[in-house]
Short mmCIF file of C-alpha atoms and ligand atoms in Angstrom, two decimals:
data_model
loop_
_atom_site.label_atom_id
_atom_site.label_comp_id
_atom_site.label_asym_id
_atom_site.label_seq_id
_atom_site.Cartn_x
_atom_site.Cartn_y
_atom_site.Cartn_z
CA UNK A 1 59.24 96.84 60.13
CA UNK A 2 60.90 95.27 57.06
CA UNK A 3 60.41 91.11 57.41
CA UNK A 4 63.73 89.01 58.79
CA UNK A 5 64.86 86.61 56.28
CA UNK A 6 66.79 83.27 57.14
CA UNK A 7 68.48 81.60 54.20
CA UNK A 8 69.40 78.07 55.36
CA UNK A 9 72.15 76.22 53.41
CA UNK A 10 73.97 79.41 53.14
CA UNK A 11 77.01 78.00 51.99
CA UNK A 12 76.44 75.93 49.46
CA UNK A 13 76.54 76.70 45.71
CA UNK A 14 72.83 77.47 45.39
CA UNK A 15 73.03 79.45 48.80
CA UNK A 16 76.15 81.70 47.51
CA UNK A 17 74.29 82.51 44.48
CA UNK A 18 71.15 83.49 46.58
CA UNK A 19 73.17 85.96 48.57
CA UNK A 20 74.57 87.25 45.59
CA UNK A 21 70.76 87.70 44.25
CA UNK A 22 69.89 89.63 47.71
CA UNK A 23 72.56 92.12 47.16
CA UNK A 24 71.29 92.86 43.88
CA UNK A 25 67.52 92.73 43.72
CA UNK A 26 65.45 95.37 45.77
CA UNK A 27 66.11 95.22 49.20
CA UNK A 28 62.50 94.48 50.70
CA UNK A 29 64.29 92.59 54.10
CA UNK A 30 65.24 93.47 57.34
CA UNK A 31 67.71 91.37 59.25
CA UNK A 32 69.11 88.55 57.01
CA UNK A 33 70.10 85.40 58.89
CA UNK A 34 72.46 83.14 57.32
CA UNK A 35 71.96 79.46 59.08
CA UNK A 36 74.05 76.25 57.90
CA UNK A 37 75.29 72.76 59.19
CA UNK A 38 77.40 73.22 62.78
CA UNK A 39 80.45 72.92 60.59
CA UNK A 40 80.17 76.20 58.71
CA UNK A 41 78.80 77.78 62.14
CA UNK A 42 81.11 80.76 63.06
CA UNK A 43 82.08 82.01 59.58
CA UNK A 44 81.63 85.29 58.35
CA UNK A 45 79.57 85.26 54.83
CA UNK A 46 79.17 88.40 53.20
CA UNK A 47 75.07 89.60 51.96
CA UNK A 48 74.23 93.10 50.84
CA UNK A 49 77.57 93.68 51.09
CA UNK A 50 77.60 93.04 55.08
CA UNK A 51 79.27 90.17 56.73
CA UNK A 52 76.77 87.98 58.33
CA UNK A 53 78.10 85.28 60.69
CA UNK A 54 76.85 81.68 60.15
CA UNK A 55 74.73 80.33 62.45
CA UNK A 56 74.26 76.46 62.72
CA UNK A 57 70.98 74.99 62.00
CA UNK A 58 68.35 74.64 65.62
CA UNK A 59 64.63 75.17 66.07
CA UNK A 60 65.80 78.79 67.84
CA UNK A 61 67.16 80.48 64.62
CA UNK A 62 63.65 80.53 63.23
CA UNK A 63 62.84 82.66 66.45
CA UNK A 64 61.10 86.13 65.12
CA UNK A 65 61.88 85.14 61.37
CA UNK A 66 58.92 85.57 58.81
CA UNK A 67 60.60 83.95 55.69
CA UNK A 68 62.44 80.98 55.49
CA UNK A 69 64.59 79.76 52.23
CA UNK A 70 65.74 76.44 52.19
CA UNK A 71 68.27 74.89 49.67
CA UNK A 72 69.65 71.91 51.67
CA UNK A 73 69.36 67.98 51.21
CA UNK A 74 65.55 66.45 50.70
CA UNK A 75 66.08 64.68 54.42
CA UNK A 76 66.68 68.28 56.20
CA UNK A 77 64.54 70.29 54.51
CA UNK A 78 62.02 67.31 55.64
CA UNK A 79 63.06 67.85 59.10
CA UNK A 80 63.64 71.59 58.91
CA UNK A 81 60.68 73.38 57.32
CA UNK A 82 58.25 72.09 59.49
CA UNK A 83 60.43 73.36 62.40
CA UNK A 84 60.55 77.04 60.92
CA UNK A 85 57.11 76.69 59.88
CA UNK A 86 55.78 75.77 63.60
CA UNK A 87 58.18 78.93 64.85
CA UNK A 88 55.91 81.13 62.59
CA UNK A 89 57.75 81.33 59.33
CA UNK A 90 56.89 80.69 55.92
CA UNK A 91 59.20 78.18 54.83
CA UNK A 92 60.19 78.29 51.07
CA UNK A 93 62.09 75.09 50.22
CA UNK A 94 63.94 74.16 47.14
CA UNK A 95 64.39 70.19 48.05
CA UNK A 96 62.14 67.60 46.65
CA UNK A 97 60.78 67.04 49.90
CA UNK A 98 57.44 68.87 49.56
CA UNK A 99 57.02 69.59 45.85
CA UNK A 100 54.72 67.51 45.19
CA UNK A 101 52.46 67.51 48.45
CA UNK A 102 48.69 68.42 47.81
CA UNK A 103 48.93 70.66 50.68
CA UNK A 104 52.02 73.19 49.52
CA UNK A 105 52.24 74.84 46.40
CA UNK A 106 54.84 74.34 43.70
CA UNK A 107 55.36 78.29 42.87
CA UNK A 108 56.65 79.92 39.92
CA UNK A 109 56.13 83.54 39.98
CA UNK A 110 55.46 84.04 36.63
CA UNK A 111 52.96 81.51 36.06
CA UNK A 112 50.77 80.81 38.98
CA UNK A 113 52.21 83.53 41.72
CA UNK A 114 48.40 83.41 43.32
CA UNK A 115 49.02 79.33 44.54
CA UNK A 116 52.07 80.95 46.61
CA UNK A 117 48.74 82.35 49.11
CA UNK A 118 47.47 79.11 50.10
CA UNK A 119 50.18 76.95 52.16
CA UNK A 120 48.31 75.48 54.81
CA UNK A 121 51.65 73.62 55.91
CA UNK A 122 53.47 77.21 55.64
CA UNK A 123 55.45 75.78 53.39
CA UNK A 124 55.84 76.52 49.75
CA UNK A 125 58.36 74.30 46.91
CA UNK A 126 60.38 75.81 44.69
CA UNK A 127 60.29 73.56 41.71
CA UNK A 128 63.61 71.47 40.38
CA UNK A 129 65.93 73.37 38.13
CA UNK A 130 65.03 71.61 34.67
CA UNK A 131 61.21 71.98 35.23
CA UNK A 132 62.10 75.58 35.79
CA UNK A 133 64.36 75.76 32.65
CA UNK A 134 61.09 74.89 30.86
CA UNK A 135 58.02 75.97 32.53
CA UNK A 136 58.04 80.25 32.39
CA UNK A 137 57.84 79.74 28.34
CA UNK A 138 55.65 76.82 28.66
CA UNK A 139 53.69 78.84 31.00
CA UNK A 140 53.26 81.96 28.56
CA UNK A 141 52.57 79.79 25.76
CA UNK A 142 49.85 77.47 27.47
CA UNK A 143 48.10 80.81 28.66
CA UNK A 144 47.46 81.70 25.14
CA UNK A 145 46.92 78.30 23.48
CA UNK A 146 45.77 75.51 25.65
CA UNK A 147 49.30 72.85 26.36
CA UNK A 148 47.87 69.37 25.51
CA UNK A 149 51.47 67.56 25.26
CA UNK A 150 55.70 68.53 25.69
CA UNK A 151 58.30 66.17 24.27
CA UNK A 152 61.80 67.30 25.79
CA UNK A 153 65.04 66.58 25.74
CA UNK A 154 67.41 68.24 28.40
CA UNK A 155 70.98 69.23 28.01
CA UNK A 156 71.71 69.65 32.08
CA UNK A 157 74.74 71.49 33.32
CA UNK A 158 77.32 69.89 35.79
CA UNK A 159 76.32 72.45 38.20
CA UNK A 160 73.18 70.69 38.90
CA UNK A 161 75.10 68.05 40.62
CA UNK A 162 76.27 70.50 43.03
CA UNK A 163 79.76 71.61 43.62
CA UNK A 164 80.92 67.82 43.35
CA UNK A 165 79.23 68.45 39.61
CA UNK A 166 81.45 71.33 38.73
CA UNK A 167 84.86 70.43 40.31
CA UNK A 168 84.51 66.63 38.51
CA UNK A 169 83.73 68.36 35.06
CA UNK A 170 86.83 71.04 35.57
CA UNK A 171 89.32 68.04 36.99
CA UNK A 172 88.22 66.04 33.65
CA UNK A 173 88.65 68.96 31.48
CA UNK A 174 92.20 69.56 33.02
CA UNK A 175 93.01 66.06 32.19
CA UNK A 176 92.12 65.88 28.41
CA UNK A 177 92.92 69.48 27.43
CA UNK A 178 95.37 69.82 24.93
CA UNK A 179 95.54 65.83 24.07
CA UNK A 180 94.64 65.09 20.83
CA UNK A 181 94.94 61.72 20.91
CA UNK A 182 91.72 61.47 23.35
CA UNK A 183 87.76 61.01 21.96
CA UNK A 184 88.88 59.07 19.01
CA UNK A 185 88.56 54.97 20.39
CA UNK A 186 86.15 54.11 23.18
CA UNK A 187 87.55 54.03 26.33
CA UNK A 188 90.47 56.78 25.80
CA UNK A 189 88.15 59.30 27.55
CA UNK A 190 87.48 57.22 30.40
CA UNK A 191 91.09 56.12 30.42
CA UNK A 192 92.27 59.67 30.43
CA UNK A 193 89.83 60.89 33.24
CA UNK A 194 90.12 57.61 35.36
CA UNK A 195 88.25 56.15 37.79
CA UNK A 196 86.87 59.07 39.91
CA UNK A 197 83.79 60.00 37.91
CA UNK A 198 82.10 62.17 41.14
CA UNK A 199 78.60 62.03 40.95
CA UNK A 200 78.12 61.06 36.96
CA UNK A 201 77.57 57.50 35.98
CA UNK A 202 79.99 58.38 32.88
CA UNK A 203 82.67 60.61 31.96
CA UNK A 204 81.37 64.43 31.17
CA UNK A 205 84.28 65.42 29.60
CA UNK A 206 84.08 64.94 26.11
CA UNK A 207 80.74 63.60 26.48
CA UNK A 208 77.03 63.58 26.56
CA UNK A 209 75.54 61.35 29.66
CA UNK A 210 71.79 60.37 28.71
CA UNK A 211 71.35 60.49 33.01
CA UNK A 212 70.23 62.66 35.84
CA UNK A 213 69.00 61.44 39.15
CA UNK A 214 67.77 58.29 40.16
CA UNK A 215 66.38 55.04 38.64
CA UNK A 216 62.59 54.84 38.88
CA UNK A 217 60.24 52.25 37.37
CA UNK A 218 60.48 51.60 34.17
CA UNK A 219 63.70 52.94 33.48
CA UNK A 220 62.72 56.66 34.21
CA UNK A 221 65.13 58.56 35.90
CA UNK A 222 63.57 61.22 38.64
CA UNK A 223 64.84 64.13 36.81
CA UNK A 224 62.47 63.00 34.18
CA UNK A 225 59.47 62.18 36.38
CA UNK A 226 59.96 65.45 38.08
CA UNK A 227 59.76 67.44 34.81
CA UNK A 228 57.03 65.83 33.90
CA UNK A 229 54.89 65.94 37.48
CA UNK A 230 56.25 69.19 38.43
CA UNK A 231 54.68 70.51 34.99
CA UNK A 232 51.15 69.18 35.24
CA UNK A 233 51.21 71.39 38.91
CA UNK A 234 52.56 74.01 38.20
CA UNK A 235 50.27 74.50 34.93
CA UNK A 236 47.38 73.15 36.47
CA UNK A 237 47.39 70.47 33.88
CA UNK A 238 46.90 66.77 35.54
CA UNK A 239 46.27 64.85 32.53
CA UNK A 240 48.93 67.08 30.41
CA UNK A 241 51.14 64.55 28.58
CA UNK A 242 54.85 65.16 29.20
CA UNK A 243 57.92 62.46 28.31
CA UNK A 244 61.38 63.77 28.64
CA UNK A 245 64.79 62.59 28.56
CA UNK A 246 67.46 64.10 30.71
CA UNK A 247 70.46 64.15 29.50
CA UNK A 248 73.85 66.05 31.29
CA UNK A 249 76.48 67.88 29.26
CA UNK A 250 79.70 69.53 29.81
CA UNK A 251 78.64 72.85 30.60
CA UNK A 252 78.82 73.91 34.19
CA UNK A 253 75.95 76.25 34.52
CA UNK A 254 72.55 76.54 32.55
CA UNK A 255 70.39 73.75 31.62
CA UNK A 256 69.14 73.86 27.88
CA UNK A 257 65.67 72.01 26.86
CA UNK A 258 64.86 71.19 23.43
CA UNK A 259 60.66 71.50 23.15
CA UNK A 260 58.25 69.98 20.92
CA UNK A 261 55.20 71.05 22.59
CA UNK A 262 51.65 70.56 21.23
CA UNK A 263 48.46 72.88 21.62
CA UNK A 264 44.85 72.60 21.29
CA UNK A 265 44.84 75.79 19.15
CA UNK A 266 46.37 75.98 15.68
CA UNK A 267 49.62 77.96 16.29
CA UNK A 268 52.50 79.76 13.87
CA UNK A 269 55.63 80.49 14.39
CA UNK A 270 55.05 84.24 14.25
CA UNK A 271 51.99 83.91 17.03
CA UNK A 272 54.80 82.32 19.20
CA UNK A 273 56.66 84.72 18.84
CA UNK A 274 54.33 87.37 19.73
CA UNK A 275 53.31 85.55 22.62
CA UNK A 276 56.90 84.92 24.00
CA UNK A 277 58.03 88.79 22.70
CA UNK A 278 55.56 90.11 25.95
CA UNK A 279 56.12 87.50 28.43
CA UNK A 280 57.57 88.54 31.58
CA UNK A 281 61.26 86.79 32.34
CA UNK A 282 61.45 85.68 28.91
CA UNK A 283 63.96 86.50 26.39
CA UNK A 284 62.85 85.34 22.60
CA UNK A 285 66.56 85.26 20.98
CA UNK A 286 65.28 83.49 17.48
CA UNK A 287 67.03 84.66 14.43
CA UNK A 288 68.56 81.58 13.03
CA UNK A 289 69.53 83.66 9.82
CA UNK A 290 71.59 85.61 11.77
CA UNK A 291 73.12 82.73 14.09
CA UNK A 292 71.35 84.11 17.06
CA UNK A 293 70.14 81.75 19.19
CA UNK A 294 70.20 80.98 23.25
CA UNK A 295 73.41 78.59 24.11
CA UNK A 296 74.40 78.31 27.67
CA UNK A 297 78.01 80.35 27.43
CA UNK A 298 75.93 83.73 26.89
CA UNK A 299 73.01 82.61 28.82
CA UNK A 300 75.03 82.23 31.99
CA UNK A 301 74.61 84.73 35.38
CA UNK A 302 71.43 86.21 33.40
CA UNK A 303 67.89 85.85 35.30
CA UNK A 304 65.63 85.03 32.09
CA UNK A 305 64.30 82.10 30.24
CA UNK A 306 66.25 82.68 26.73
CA UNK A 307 63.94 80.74 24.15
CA UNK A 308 65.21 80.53 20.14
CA UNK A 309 64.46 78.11 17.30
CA UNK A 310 60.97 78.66 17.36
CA UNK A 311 59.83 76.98 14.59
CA UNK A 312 56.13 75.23 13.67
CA UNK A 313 55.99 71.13 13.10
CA UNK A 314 55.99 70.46 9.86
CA UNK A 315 53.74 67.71 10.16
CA UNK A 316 51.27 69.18 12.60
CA UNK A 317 50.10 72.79 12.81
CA UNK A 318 48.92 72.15 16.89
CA UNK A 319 52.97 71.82 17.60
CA UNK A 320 55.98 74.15 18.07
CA UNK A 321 59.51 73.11 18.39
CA UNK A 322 61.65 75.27 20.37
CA UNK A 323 64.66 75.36 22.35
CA UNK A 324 65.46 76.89 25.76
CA UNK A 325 68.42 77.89 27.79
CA UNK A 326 68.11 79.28 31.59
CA UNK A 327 70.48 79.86 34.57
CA UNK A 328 69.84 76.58 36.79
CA UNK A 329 71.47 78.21 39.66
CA UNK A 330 69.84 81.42 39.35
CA UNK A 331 66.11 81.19 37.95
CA UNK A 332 66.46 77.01 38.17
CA UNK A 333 67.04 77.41 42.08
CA UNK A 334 68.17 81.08 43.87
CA UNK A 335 65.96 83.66 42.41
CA UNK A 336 63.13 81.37 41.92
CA UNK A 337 62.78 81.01 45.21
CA UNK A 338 64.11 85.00 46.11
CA UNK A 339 60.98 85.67 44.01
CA UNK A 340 58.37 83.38 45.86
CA UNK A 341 60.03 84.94 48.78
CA UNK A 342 59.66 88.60 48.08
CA UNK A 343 56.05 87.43 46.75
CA UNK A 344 55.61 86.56 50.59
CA UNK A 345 57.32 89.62 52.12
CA UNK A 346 55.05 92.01 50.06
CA UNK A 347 52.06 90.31 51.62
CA UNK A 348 53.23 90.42 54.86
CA UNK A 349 53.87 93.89 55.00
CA UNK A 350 50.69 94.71 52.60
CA UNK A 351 52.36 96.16 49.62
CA UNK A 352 51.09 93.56 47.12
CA UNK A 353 49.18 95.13 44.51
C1 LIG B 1 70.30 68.33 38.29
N1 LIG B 1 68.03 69.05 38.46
O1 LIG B 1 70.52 69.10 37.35
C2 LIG B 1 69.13 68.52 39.17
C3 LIG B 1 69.49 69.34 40.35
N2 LIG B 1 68.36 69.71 41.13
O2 LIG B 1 71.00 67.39 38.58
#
């Protein structure tokens, strides 16, 4: 028997794009359950091209289900994956809730797919969106060469805010379109967009906003503390030294990360690109010549990490500065986790290699 699949937070804008990714990828599930909040309970949600009615979140939907994929708010995924996990599932949760427990693994298929084995919580994370921007070429790279050190910079998409991300950027657009009197004095842009800046401590419009998350210590937002502790697990790398800034832009899906990451071996740009040529859901897109390069308006709805402006430091021949672009929706959050799912479903039903 194929395994039963529940995707809770069907509805939201990670859980669309997740169906849409199990209607597409190879169909290695049973039943599919689709479980939400009692308020979406009742509606009909199409998967594999079936409509699936929503059920509302209790401990009996995880009854007879063997995979679990949460993308729902840190507190219910908290609550909610133990539940599923104590009805026999393996819970695979894209919050922050777990990520960085010692007993689940942060997975990332192409990197360290063997940590997805050992969940003694039956419970594996899915890592944030910007660490997974980064880490499948980071990961490829540090195989070869030994990572010692990343310097990044992101350029994060409204869509990582959630739906309230994307309608606030499209409602600013609307408003400033067409006026060319706006993004000449300071202020006009926040005049123009007004008061109602959803969840962005600045106007995105028109704009770069050097925030994402929450305030830490020392001025660090969690965005950046998660790229930089998410990393060192994922890679294996405890000590690895990692500052970042995150910064949003007015794009409404795929993050971008500009790279300056240092290795213990020498390195060229033409080993890079040798090494980034094989690796698996990478796309090396590098011929500046030629104006080819990864930007988020061709990058969007595709499933790889698009790297480009490979280039070596000039002032250090350890270091490589490089840019990246990837789907946050899709490989930042949905197929990320479809992957660490279908990892799980092939060893349930023994068809791993
Ligand atoms: C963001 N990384 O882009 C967050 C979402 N998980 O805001």
């Amino acid at each position: 028997d194929l395994p039963t699949l529940a995707i809770v937070g069907a509805t939201g804008a990670v859980g669309t794009v997740m169906r849409q990714i199990l209607s597409t990828r190879q169909n290695v599930w049973g039943e599919i359950r689709l479980i939400a909040s009692p308020r979406s309970a009742g509606r009909l949600l199409s998967v594999r091209g079936e409509d699936v009615e929503v059920q509302a979140l209790a401990p009996e939907v995880f009854d007879d289900v063997d995979v679990a994929m949460f993308d729902v708010p840190d507190e219910v995924s908290a609550e909610w994956a133990p539940v599923a996990a104590a009805r026999g599932a393996v819970a695979v949760d894209n919050s922050g809730a777990f990520r960085m427990d010692s007993d689940v693994p942060l997975v990332v298929p192409e990197v360290n797919a063997p940590a997805a084995r050992n969940r003694p919580k039956g419970i594996i994370a899915n890592p944030n969106c910007t660490t997974l921007s980064m880490i499948v070429v980071l990961g490829a790279l540090h195989a070869e060469l030994e990572l010692t050190q990343v310097f990044a910079a992101s350029y994060q998409a409204a869509s990582g805010a959630g739906q309230g991300g994307i309608d606030t950027l499209h409602d600013q657009l609307s408003k400033v379109a067409g006026n060319r009197d706006v993004g000449s004095q300071p202020g006009d842009v926040r005049r123009v967009v007004g008061d109602d800046l959803g969840p962005f401590p600045a106007p995105l419009a028109m704009n770069v906003v050097p925030w994402a998350g929450s305030l830490k210590d020392g001025g660090w937002s969690s965005e950046e503390l998660k790229i930089r502790n998410e990393s060192r697990k994922i890679l294996d790398l405890p000590d690895l030294k990692v500052s970042a800034t995150c910064v949003r832009v007015p794009v409404v899906t795929t993050h971008s990360v500009a790279m300056h990451a240092t290795f213990d071996r020498e390195v060229s740009t033409e080993l890079a690109w040798e090494i980034l040529r094989d690796a698996p859901g990478v796309v090396l897109y590098d011929d500046a010549a030629r104006g080819e390069f990864p930007t988020p308006a061709d990058v969007v709805g595709t499933d790889p990490t698009w790297v480009g402006r490979v280039r070596r430091s000039l002032d250090d021949t350890h270091s490589l500065d490089l840019f990246v672009c990837g789907d946050n929706l899709r490989k930042g959050a949905a197929l990320n986790t479809a992957q660490i799912a279908e990892l799980v479903a092939a060893e349930l039903t023994g068809s791993h290699k």
